Amino acid sequence: MSKTVPRYLLNFILLVLLQVFVLNNIQFSGYINPYIYVVFILTLPFETPKWLLLVIAFLLGITIDLFSNTLGMHSSATVFMAFLRPFVLNIIAPRDGYESETYPQLKYYGGTWFLKYSAILVFAHHLFLFYIEVFRFSDFFATLLRVILSSSFSIILILIGQYFYRKDTKRF
Amino acid sequence: MKSLLNFLLRIHFFLLFILIEIFSISLLVDNNYYQRSRMVNFTRELSGRYHQKLAELKEYFSLQEINQQLVEENNRLLNIIESTYRSEELFFRNVNDTVFNQRYFYTPARVVNNSVNKKHNFITLNKGKKQGIKPEMAVVSNGSIVGVVKGVSENFATVISLLNLDFKISAKVKKNGYFGSLSWDGKDYHTAILNEIPLHADVQVGDSIITSGFSSIYPEGILIGYIDNFEEKGGSFYTIYVKLSTDFKQLNYVNIIGNLTQTEKLEIEQKAIKNNE
């Protein structure tokens, strides 16, 4: 535990920097804004207390918000995602449950599992985020298209990121 | 208590989620102009609809009152049309009568309906349009005040009694001329309340209160009542309780006062206000 905290802290900072300085400036054809900082919430240990999950999600979201000048938008979406995480983990749990000393990452549970896991949560996050950004339901389908395209793009980026850890099983 | 705590503990995850979400969204609404304007529009729309529904409902309940008001309004409007002819006629007649300088004229009338126990009391008189009664005429009884004509029909007139929460009159203390506004508080039919008399005015129990003549309705110096009691109430004014000299329970015969120069006075006042703007 004591070893994982600094690692996650570093992770946090790197993800925020990556999001704020690189990905926030990317906007393909007005539809695609990838938000991959949520991978931090995805990869938190299984044993993380639920309340801590929400608090961390709020801190992460509000940090992104502070940098992108959208106070409350990312934090509410990220908290929503963190709220869903325990339920999603329950639903897609492998038959013999999660082993101890493992983390919800691609290298432990395989590509299919991780794809399902991240797809559901990232989609939920983006759905919440984009709808709270437009704050109305009148352009429902245009927004939905943005949600689908952006979340697919984010998921792809997250998966690619996961493959960087692939061989290094002793990392954590 | 313990079970409540247990319950809270059990749902703490959901509770915390809701709390953080509320906090985030309030941050969002507070700090982002777009979201705030959407939110404000939404709530305004919502409250607007609610108020509209409520008003519709209330309207239904007060239909009778509205009908009554419309009838009176109609009466008043008809009277205005009528009175354009009549005033010329009166003018003509007055010149013929050589009472050119006459300002007020009195018409006697009998009370046919009266109440003192409501918050909005009205009196009905047996003189109406045919007898030359018009709205906004003053009604007195034995030289002390009763009310003001609100609406007239062919043969009857409705009078807003002084015992009506909507009734307000400019009044002054007879001996030194300090004036204020007098109204009824809806409690006792013997007592009305005079406000806006400054603290430095010399008032004593028993002083006479009369009309000020500032309104175009009442001539100056009609008796309203006598000071019964007074107290200082917040700020720099007295609240004076006036014992009314009219006994509204025994009202039988009254006089209606018409003001021949009323239109002229209102006109010039109106002109002054207009020029001021």
XYZ file of C-alpha atoms in Angstrom, chain B:
277
model
C -31.150 6.620 16.424
C -28.860 3.664 16.090
C -30.818 2.190 13.242
C -30.779 5.572 11.540
C -26.999 5.690 11.827
C -26.792 2.166 10.492
C -28.991 3.108 7.617
C -26.849 6.133 6.835
C -23.739 3.991 7.032
C -25.253 1.491 4.650
C -26.065 4.074 2.025
C -23.023 6.278 2.690
C -21.631 5.579 -0.755
C -24.751 6.714 -2.541
C -25.180 9.653 -0.153
C -21.629 10.827 -0.702
C -22.096 10.468 -4.436
C -25.222 12.627 -4.360
C -23.536 15.220 -2.162
C -20.470 15.519 -4.362
C -22.615 15.670 -7.488
C -24.758 18.422 -6.020
C -21.634 20.283 -5.030
C -20.094 19.865 -8.484
C -23.196 20.925 -10.315
C -23.647 23.937 -8.071
C -20.035 24.836 -8.854
C -20.824 24.387 -12.516
C -23.919 26.532 -12.385
C -22.244 29.200 -10.286
C -19.099 29.521 -12.333
C -20.058 28.962 -15.933
C -22.102 31.621 -17.542
C -23.742 29.393 -20.125
C -24.881 26.717 -17.707
C -26.077 29.348 -15.283
C -28.242 31.074 -17.837
C -29.724 27.742 -18.904
C -30.416 26.893 -15.279
C -31.975 30.242 -14.521
C -34.148 30.001 -17.623
C -35.225 26.529 -16.640
C -36.185 27.435 -13.092
C -37.882 30.606 -14.240
C -39.915 28.618 -16.709
C -40.811 26.134 -14.003
C -41.802 28.720 -11.424
C -43.602 30.717 -14.085
C -45.734 27.736 -14.978
C -46.432 27.031 -11.346
C -47.510 30.593 -10.687
C -49.642 30.615 -13.789
C -51.445 27.450 -12.729
C -51.931 28.840 -9.270
C -53.264 32.083 -10.644
C -55.666 30.208 -12.905
C -56.922 28.259 -9.950
C -57.351 31.357 -7.832
C -59.076 33.093 -10.692
C -61.641 30.351 -10.748
C -62.421 30.868 -7.096
C -62.734 34.598 -7.413
C -64.936 34.525 -10.511
C -67.833 35.934 -8.591
C -65.752 38.768 -7.272
C -64.390 39.453 -10.741
C -67.890 39.502 -12.159
C -68.839 41.955 -9.494
C -65.808 44.063 -10.309
C -66.598 43.938 -14.015
C -70.133 45.033 -13.352
C -68.854 47.902 -11.294
C -66.209 48.711 -13.856
C -68.850 48.697 -16.562
C -70.938 50.949 -14.440
C -68.062 53.283 -13.940
C -67.212 53.358 -17.631
C -70.825 53.935 -18.585
C -70.851 56.721 -16.085
C -67.860 58.368 -17.604
C -69.587 58.412 -20.970
C -72.734 59.660 -19.371
C -70.953 62.203 -17.291
C -69.395 63.910 -20.299
C -72.875 64.920 -21.350
C -74.011 65.544 -17.858
C -71.158 67.769 -16.847
C -71.837 70.069 -19.758
C -75.448 70.018 -18.824
C -74.563 70.832 -15.245
C -72.280 73.591 -16.340
C -74.998 74.981 -18.484
C -77.491 74.697 -15.683
C -75.149 76.243 -13.179
C -74.662 79.309 -15.314
C -78.399 79.582 -15.632
C -78.775 79.112 -11.918
C -76.210 81.812 -11.227
C -74.509 79.580 -8.706
C -71.394 79.652 -10.806
C -69.122 79.646 -7.798
C -70.715 76.650 -6.202
C -68.087 73.980 -5.599
C -69.861 71.156 -3.820
C -73.429 69.983 -3.993
C -75.158 67.635 -1.584
C -77.623 64.874 -2.384
C -79.442 63.089 0.421
C -79.696 59.312 0.257
C -80.869 56.407 2.325
C -78.750 53.412 3.313
C -80.329 50.199 1.994
C -77.547 47.781 2.797
C -74.623 47.985 5.173
C -72.147 45.820 7.023
C -69.437 46.363 9.610
C -68.177 42.865 10.298
C -66.188 42.136 7.132
C -62.717 43.226 6.184
C -64.033 44.953 3.077
C -67.315 46.577 3.979
C -69.550 48.220 1.412
C -72.678 50.310 1.780
C -75.499 50.490 -0.744
C -77.471 53.716 -1.172
C -80.816 54.272 -2.839
C -79.615 57.047 -5.153
C -77.958 56.306 -8.477
C -77.106 57.553 -11.906
C -80.578 58.979 -12.419
C -80.080 61.251 -9.451
C -76.706 62.413 -10.729
C -74.559 60.280 -8.455
C -71.141 59.482 -9.880
C -68.254 57.362 -8.648
C -65.654 59.109 -6.513
C -68.234 61.203 -4.716
C -67.871 61.556 -0.978
C -70.461 60.254 1.433
C -71.024 61.867 4.831
C -73.501 61.410 7.613
C -74.344 64.246 9.982
C -71.208 66.054 8.878
C -68.872 63.165 9.606
C -67.302 60.860 7.137
C -68.758 57.563 5.860
C -67.010 56.584 2.646
C -66.716 57.155 -1.060
C -68.967 56.119 -3.940
C -67.412 53.243 -5.816
C -69.979 52.389 -8.456
C -73.456 53.484 -9.406
C -76.355 51.858 -11.197
C -79.516 53.539 -12.435
C -81.018 53.836 -8.971
C -78.394 52.609 -6.548
C -74.861 53.434 -5.550
C -72.203 51.259 -3.891
C -70.063 53.020 -1.335
C -66.690 51.864 -0.053
C -67.159 52.226 3.644
C -64.404 53.725 5.742
C -64.463 50.266 7.323
C -62.698 48.784 4.313
C -59.056 47.776 4.229
C -58.702 49.363 0.789
C -59.962 52.702 1.960
C -57.412 55.439 2.586
C -58.019 59.072 3.223
C -55.873 62.088 3.834
C -56.670 63.466 7.285
C -55.295 66.150 9.555
C -55.318 67.183 13.173
C -57.741 70.073 13.373
C -55.902 72.304 15.813
C -52.475 72.383 14.139
C -52.971 71.063 10.613
C -50.478 68.153 10.657
C -51.735 65.712 8.094
C -51.356 61.984 7.566
C -53.177 59.075 6.065
C -56.061 57.400 7.790
C -57.160 53.840 7.262
C -58.983 51.074 9.048
C -57.109 48.107 10.480
C -59.992 45.695 10.123
C -60.525 45.119 13.825
C -62.957 47.435 15.570
C -65.662 49.357 13.728
C -65.312 52.223 16.206
C -61.634 52.829 15.590
C -59.467 53.793 12.637
C -55.728 54.436 12.526
C -54.017 57.654 11.528
C -50.397 57.295 10.445
C -47.604 59.611 9.371
C -48.147 62.304 11.987
C -44.605 63.357 12.981
C -43.492 63.026 16.599
C -42.970 66.741 17.047
C -46.634 67.429 16.370
C -48.586 68.264 19.509
C -51.395 65.724 19.807
C -53.671 65.141 22.766
C -56.352 62.578 23.471
C -59.630 64.103 22.378
C -58.297 66.236 19.536
C -60.513 66.356 16.452
C -59.381 64.726 13.237
C -60.808 66.189 10.045
C -60.380 65.656 6.325
C -57.493 67.585 4.820
C -59.161 68.495 1.547
C -56.076 67.405 -0.392
C -57.983 64.759 -2.263
C -60.467 65.948 -4.807
C -63.176 63.866 -3.187
C -63.738 65.396 0.218
C -64.198 69.039 1.075
C -61.883 70.232 3.792
C -62.963 70.050 7.390
C -65.341 67.124 7.475
C -65.132 65.499 10.871
C -63.659 62.012 11.027
C -63.389 61.444 14.745
C -61.493 62.153 17.934
C -58.119 60.911 19.117
C -58.693 57.970 21.404
C -55.136 56.909 22.046
C -51.741 57.298 20.419
C -48.333 55.673 20.544
C -44.897 56.000 18.993
C -44.223 53.118 16.728
C -40.770 52.779 15.166
C -39.180 55.709 13.423
C -40.440 59.229 13.754
C -44.196 58.915 13.472
C -47.140 58.491 15.762
C -49.691 55.778 15.355
C -52.922 57.465 16.357
C -56.093 55.564 17.156
C -59.086 57.619 16.129
C -62.513 57.027 17.563
C -64.813 57.475 14.599
C -67.599 59.978 15.006
C -69.827 58.031 12.651
C -71.632 55.073 14.155
C -71.589 52.702 11.254
C -74.028 50.367 12.941
C -76.717 53.006 13.011
C -76.180 54.475 9.600
C -79.497 55.403 8.031
C -79.482 58.635 6.103
C -76.394 60.048 4.468
C -75.415 62.885 2.171
C -73.518 62.436 -1.047
C -71.146 65.267 -1.859
C -70.445 66.041 -5.505
C -67.442 68.158 -6.360
C -68.087 70.355 -9.358
C -64.446 71.312 -9.733
C -63.128 67.789 -9.299
C -62.276 67.252 -12.973
C -60.631 70.627 -13.204
C -58.481 69.978 -10.141
C -57.452 66.526 -11.306
C -56.701 67.862 -14.759
C -54.342 70.542 -13.564
C -52.654 68.148 -11.155
C -52.259 65.624 -13.905
C -50.779 68.288 -16.140
C -48.271 69.258 -13.474
C -47.190 65.664 -13.019
C -46.851 65.216 -16.763
C -44.751 68.351 -17.122
C -42.562 67.170 -14.302
C -41.779 63.933 -16.042
